[in-house]
PDB file of C-alpha atoms in Angstrom:
ATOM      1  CA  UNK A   1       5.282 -10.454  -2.702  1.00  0.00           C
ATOM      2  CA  UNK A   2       3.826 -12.778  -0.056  1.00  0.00           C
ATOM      3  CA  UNK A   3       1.627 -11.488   2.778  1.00  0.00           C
ATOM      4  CA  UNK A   4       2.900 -11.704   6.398  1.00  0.00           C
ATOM      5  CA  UNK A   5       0.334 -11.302   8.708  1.00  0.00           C
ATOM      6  CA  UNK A   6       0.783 -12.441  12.340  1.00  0.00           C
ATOM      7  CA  UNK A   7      -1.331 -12.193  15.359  1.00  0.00           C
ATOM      8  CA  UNK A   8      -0.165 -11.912  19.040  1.00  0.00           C
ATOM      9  CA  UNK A   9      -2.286 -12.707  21.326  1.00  0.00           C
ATOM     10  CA  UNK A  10      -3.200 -14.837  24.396  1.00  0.00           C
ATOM     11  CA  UNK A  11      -4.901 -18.334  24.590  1.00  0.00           C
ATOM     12  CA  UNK A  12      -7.783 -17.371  26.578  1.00  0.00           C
ATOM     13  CA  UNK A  13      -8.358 -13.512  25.793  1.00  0.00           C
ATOM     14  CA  UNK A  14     -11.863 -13.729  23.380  1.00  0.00           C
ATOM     15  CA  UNK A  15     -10.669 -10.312  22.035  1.00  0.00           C
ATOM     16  CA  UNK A  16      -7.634 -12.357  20.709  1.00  0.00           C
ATOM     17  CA  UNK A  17     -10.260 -15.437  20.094  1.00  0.00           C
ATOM     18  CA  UNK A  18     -12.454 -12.795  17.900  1.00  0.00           C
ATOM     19  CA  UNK A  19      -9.433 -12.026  15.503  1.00  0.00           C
ATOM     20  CA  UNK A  20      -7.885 -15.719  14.944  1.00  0.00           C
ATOM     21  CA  UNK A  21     -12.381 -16.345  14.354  1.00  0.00           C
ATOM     22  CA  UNK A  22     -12.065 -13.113  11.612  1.00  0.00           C
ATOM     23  CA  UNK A  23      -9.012 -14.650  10.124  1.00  0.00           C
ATOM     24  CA  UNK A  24      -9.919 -17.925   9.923  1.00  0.00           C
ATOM     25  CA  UNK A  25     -13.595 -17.022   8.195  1.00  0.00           C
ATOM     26  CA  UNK A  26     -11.372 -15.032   5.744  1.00  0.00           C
ATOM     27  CA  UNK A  27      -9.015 -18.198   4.715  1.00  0.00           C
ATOM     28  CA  UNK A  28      -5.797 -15.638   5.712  1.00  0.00           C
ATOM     29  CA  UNK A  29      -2.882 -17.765   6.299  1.00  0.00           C
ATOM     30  CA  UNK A  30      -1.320 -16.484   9.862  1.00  0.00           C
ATOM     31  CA  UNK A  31       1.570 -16.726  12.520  1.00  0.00           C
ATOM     32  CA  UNK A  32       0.171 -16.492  16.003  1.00  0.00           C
ATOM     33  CA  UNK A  33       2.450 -15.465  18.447  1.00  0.00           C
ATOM     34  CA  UNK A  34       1.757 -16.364  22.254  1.00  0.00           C
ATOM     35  CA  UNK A  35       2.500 -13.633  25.038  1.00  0.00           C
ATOM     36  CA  UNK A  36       2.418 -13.593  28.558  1.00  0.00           C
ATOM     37  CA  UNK A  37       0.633 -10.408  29.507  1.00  0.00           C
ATOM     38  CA  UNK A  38       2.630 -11.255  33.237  1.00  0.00           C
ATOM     39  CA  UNK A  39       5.843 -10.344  31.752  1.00  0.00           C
ATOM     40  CA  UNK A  40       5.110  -8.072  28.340  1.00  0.00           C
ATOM     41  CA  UNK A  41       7.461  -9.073  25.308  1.00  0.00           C
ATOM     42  CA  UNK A  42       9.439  -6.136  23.547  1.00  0.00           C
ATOM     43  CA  UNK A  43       7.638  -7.154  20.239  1.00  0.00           C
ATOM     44  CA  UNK A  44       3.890  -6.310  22.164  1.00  0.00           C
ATOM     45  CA  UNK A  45       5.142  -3.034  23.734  1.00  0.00           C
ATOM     46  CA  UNK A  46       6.758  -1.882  20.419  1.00  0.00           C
ATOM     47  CA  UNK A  47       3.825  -3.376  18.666  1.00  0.00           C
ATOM     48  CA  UNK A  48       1.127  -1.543  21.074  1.00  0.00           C
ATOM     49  CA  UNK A  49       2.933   1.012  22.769  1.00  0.00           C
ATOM     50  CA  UNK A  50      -0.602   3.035  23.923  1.00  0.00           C
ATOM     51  CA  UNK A  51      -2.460   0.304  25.733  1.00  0.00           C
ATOM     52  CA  UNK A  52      -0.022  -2.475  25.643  1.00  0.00           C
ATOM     53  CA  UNK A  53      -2.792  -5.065  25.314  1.00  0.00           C
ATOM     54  CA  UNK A  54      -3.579  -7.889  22.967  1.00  0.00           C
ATOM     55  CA  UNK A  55      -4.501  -8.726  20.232  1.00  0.00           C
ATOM     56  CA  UNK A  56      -2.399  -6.807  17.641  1.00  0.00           C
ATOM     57  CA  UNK A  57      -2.300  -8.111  14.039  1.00  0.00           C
ATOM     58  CA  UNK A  58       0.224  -7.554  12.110  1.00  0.00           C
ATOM     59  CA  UNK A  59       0.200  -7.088   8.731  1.00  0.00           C
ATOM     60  CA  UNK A  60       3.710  -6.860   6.430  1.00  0.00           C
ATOM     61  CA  UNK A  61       5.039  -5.020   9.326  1.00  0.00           C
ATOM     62  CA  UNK A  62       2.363  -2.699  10.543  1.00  0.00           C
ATOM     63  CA  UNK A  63       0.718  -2.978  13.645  1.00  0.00           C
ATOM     64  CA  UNK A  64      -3.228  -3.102  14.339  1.00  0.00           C
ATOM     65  CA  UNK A  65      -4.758  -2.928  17.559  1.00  0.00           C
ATOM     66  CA  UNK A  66      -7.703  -3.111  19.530  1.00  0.00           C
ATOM     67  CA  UNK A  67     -10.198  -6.221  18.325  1.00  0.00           C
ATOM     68  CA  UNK A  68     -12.955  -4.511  16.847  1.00  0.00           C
ATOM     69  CA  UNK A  69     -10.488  -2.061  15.022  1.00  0.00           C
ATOM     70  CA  UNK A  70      -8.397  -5.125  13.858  1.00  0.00           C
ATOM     71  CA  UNK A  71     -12.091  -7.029  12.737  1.00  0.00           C
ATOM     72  CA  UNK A  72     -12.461  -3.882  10.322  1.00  0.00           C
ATOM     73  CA  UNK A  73      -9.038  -3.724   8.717  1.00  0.00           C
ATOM     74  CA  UNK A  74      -9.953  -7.822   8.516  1.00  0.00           C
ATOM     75  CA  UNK A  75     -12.718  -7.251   6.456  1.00  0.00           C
ATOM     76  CA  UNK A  76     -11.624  -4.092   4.411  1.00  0.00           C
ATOM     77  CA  UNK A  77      -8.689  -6.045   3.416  1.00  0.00           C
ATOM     78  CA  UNK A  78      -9.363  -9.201   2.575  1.00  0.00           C
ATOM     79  CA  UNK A  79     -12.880  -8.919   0.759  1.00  0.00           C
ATOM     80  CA  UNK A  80     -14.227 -12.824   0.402  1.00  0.00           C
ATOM     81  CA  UNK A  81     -16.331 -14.012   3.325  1.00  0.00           C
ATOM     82  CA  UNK A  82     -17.530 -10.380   4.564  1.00  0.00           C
ATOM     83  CA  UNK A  83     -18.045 -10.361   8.460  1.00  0.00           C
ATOM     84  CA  UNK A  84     -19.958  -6.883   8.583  1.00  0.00           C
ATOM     85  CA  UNK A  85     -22.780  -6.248   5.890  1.00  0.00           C
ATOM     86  CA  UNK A  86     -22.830  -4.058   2.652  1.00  0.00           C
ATOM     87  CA  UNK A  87     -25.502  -1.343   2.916  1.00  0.00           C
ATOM     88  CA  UNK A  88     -23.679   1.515   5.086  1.00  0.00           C
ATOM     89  CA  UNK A  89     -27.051   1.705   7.277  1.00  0.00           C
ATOM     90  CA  UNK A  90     -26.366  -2.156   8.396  1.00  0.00           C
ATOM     91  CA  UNK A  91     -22.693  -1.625   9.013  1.00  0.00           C
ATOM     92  CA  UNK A  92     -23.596   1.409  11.062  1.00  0.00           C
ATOM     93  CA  UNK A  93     -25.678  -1.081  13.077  1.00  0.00           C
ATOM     94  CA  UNK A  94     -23.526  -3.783  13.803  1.00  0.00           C
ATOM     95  CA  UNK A  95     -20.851  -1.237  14.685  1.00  0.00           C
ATOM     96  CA  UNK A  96     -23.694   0.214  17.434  1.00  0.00           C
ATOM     97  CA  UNK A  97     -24.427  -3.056  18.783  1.00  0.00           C
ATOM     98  CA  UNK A  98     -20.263  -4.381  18.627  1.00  0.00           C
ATOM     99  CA  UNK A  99     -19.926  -1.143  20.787  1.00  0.00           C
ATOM    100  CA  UNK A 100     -22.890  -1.537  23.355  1.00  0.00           C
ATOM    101  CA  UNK A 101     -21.666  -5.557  23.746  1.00  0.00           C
ATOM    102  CA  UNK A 102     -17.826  -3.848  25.126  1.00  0.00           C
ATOM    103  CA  UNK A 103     -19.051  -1.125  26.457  1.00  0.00           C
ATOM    104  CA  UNK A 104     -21.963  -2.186  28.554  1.00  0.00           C
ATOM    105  CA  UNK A 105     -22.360  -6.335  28.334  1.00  0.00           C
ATOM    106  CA  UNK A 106     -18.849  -7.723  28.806  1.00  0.00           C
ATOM    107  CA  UNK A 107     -18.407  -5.249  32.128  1.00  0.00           C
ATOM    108  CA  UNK A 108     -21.815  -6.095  33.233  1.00  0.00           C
ATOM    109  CA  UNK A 109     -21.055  -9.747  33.405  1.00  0.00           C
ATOM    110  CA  UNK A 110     -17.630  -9.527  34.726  1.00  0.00           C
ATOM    111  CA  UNK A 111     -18.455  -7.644  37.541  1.00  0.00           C
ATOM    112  CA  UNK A 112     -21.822  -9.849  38.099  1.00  0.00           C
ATOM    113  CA  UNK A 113     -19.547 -12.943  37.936  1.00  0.00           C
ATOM    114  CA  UNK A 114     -16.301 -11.326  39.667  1.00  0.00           C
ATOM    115  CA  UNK A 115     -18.297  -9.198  42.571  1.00  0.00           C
ATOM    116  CA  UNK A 116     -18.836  -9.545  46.392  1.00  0.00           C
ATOM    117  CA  UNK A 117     -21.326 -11.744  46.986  1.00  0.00           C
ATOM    118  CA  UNK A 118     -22.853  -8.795  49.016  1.00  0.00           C
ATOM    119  CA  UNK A 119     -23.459  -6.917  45.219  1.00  0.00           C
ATOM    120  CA  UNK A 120     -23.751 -10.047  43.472  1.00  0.00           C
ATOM    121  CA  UNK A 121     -27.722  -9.328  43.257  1.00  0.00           C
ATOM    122  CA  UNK A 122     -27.963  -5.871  41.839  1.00  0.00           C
ATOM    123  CA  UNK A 123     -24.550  -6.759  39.758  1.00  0.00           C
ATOM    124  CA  UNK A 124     -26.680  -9.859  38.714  1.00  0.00           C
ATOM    125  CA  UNK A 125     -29.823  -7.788  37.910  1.00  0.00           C
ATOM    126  CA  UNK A 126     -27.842  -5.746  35.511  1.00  0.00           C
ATOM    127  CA  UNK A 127     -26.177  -7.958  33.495  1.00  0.00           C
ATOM    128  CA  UNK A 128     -29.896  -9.210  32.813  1.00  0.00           C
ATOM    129  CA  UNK A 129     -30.639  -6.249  31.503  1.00  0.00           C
ATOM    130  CA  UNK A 130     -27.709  -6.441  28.894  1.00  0.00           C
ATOM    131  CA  UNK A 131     -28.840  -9.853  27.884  1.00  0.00           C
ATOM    132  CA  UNK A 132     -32.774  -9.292  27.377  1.00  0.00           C
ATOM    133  CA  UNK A 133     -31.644  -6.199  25.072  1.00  0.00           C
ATOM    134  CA  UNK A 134     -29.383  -8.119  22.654  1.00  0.00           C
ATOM    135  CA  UNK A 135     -32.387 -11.077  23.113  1.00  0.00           C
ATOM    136  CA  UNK A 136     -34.715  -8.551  21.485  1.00  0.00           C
ATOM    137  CA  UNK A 137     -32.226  -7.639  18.957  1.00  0.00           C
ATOM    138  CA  UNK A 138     -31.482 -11.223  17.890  1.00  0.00           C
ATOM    139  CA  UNK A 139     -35.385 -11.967  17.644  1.00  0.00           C
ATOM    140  CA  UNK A 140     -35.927 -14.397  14.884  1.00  0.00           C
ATOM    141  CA  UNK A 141     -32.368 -14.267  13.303  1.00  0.00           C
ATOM    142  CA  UNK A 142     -30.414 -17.215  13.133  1.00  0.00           C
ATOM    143  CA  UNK A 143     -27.211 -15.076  14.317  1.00  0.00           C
ATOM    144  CA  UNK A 144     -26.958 -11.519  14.596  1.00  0.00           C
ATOM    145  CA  UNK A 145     -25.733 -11.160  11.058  1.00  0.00           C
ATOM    146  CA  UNK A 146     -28.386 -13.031   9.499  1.00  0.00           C
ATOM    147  CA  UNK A 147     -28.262 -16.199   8.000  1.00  0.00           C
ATOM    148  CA  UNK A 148     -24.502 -16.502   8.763  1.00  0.00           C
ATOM    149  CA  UNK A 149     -21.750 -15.289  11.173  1.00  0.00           C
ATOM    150  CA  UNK A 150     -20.875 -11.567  11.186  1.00  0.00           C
ATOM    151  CA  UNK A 151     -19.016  -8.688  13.102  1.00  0.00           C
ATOM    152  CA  UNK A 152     -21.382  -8.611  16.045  1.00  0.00           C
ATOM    153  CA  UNK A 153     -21.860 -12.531  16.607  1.00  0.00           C
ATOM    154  CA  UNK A 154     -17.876 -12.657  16.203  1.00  0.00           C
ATOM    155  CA  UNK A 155     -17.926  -9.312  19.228  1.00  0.00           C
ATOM    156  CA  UNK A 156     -20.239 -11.177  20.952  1.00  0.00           C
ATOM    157  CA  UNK A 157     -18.042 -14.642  21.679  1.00  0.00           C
ATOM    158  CA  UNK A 158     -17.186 -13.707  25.492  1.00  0.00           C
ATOM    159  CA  UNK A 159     -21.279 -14.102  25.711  1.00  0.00           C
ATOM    160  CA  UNK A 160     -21.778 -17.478  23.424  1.00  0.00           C
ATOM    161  CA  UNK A 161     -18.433 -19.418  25.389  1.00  0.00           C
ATOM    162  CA  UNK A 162     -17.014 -17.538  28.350  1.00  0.00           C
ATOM    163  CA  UNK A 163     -19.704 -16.191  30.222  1.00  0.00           C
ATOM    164  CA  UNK A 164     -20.831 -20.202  30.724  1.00  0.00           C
ATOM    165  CA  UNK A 165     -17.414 -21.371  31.596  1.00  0.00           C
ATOM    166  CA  UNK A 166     -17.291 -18.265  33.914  1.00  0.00           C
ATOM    167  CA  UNK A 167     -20.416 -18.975  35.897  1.00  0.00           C
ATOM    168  CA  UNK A 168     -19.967 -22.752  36.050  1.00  0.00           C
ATOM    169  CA  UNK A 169     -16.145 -21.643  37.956  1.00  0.00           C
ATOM    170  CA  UNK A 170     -17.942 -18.801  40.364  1.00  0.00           C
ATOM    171  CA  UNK A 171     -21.331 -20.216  40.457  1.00  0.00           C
ATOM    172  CA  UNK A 172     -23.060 -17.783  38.885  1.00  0.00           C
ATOM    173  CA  UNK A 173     -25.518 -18.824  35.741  1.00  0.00           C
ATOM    174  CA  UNK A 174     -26.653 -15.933  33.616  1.00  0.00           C
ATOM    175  CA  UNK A 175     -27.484 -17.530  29.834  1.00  0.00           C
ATOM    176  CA  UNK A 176     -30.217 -19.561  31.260  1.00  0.00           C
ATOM    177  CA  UNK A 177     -32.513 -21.058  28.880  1.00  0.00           C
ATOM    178  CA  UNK A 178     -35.836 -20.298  30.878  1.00  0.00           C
ATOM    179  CA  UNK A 179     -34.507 -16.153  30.970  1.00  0.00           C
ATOM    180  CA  UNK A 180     -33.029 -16.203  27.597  1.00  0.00           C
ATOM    181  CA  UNK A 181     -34.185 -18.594  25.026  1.00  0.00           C
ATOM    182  CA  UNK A 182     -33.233 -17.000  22.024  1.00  0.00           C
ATOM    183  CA  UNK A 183     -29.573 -16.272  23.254  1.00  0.00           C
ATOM    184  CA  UNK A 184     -29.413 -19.558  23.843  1.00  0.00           C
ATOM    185  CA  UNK A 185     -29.948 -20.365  20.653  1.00  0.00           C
ATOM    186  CA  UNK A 186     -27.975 -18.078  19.429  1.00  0.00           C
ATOM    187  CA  UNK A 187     -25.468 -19.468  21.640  1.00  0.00           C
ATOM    188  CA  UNK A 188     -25.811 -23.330  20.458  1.00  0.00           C
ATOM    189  CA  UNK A 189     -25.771 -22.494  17.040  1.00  0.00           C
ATOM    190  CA  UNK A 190     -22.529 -20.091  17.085  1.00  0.00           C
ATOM    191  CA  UNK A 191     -20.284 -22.574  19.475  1.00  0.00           C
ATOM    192  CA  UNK A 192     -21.771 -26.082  17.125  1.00  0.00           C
ATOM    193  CA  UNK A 193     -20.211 -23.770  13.865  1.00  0.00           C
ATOM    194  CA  UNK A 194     -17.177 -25.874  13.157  1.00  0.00           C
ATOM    195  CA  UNK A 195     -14.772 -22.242  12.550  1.00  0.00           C
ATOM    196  CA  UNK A 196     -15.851 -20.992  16.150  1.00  0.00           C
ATOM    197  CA  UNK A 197     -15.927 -24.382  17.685  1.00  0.00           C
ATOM    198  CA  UNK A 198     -11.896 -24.992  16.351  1.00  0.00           C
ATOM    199  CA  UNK A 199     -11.099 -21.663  17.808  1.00  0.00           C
ATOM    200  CA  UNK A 200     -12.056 -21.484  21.090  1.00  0.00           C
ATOM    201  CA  UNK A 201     -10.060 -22.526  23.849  1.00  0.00           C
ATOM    202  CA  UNK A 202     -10.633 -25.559  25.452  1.00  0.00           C
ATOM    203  CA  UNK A 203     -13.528 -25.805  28.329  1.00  0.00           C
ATOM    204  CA  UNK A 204     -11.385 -27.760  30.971  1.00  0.00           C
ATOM    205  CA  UNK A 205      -8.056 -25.477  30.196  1.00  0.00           C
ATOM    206  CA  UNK A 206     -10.203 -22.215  30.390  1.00  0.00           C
ATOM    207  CA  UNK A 207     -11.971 -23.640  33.157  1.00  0.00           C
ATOM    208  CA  UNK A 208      -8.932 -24.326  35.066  1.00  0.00           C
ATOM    209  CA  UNK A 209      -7.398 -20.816  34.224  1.00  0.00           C
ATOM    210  CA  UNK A 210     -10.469 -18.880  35.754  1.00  0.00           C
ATOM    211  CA  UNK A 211     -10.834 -21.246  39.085  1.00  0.00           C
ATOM    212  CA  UNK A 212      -6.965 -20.461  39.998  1.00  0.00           C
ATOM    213  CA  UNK A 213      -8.102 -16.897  38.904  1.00  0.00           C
ATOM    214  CA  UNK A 214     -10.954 -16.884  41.427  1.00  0.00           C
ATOM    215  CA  UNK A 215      -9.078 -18.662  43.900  1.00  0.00           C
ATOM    216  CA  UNK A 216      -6.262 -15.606  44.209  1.00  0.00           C
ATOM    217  CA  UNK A 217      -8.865 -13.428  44.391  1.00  0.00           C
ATOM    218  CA  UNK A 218     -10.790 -14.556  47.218  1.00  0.00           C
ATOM    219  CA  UNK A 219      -7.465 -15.082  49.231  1.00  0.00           C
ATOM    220  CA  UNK A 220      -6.817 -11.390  48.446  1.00  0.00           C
ATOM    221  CA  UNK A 221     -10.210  -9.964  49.704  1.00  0.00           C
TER     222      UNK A 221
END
C-alpha cells in the first residue's frame, strides 16, 4: 500500500518551514496543503483540535502535531538521512537545545524585534543573551549536528532566515557578524545548503508579509 503523507501548513510559519526541511532531507514524497490561519479550515481544526495551529503532518490518516513532535515521528519513521543522532546521550542533547531555541530564543527575538521602542533595549539585551549561548554551543562545528544538518539546525531556521528578514522590516539587527561570528557562519552555511535554500520562503514575499504586519501594529498602538 502506498504512503499518504500530507502536510498543512502556512507559507511563512518556519515551524511549517522545519517539517517540509525534515521531509525533504528524508526523500518522503508529500501533499502540502495551504491554510489560512485567518479563517481555520475544518480539515486543521479536526486535524489539531487542542491548539489548532500548524504544521500537522499527516500520515495515512493520522494526525501529528506540533514541529518538533512531527521532526521525531520524521525521523523514527523514515530511517535514511537521520536528522537527530544515534547515541541516546546526543539525542538527549539536541532535544535540550531544540527546547531552549522555542522556549527561550524564538520569544526573545520576537519580542526584541516586535516591542516598544521604549523596551526595545533591555528586550534587545536579552535576545543577546540567547544568541552568545547557542554561539558557544556551536563553537567549532560546522552546524549544530556536526558535519551535516540535524534536528537542532533544522529548530533553529527562524534564527538562520527570519530573524534577518525580521530586523531588516523593523530595523532591528541582532545576527551581526562583529557580536556573533560563529552564528553567522552557521547561518551562511545552513541558508547556501541547496535543501534549506529551496525551502524557505522567498525574502521579498516574507519581507512584504512582516512590513504590512508591522504596519497594523503600529496603527493599533
Amino acid at each position: 500500500m502506498a504512503e499518504e503523507v500530507k502536510l498543512i501548513g502556512v507559507w511563512g510559519s518556519p515551524f511549517s518551514r522545519r517539517v517540509e526541511i525534515a521531509l525533504k532531507l528524508k526523500g518522503v514524497q508529500y501533499e502540502y496543503i495551504e491554510v489560512d490561519l485567518t479563517n481555520k479550515s475544518p480539515l486543521l481544526l479536526k486535524s489539531n483540535p487542542v491548539h489548532k495551529k500548524v504544521p500537522v503532518l499527516l500520515h495515512n490518516g493520522k494526525p501529528i502535531a506540533e514541529s518538533l513532535v512531527i521532526l521525531e515521528y520524521i525521523d523514527e519513521t523514515w530511517k535514511a538521512n537521520p536528522i537527530l543522532p544515534q547515541h541516546p546521550y546526543d539525542r538527549a542533547m539536541a532535544r535540550f537545545w531544540a527546547k531552549y531555541i522555542d522556549e527561550k530564543c524564538l520569544p526573545a527575538l520576537w519580542n526584541a524585534c516586535w516591542c516598544e521602542k521604549k523596551d526595545r533595549e533591555k528586550a534587545v539585551e536579552e535576545a543577546n543573551v540567547c544568541l552568545k549561548t547557542l554561539e558557544n554551543e556551536l563553537k567549532d562545528k560546522k552546524f549544530f549536528g556536526g558535519e551535516s544538518i540535524g534536528f537542532v539546525d533544522i529548530a533553529a531556521n527562524f534564527i538562520g532566515f527570519w530573524v534577518g528578514v525580521l530586523g531588516e522590516v523593523v530595523g532591528v539587527e541582532l545576527l551581526t557578524i562583529d557580536k556573533f561570528p560563529i552564528l553567522c557562519k552557521w547561518r551562511d552555511e545552513y541558508v547556501g545548503c541547496s535543501v534549506i535554500k529551496e525551502n524557505l520562503p522567498s525574502k521579498e514575499k516574507l519581507g512584504a508579509y512582516l512590513r504590512t504586519r508591522a504596519e497594523s501594529a503600529s496603527q493599533s498602538k
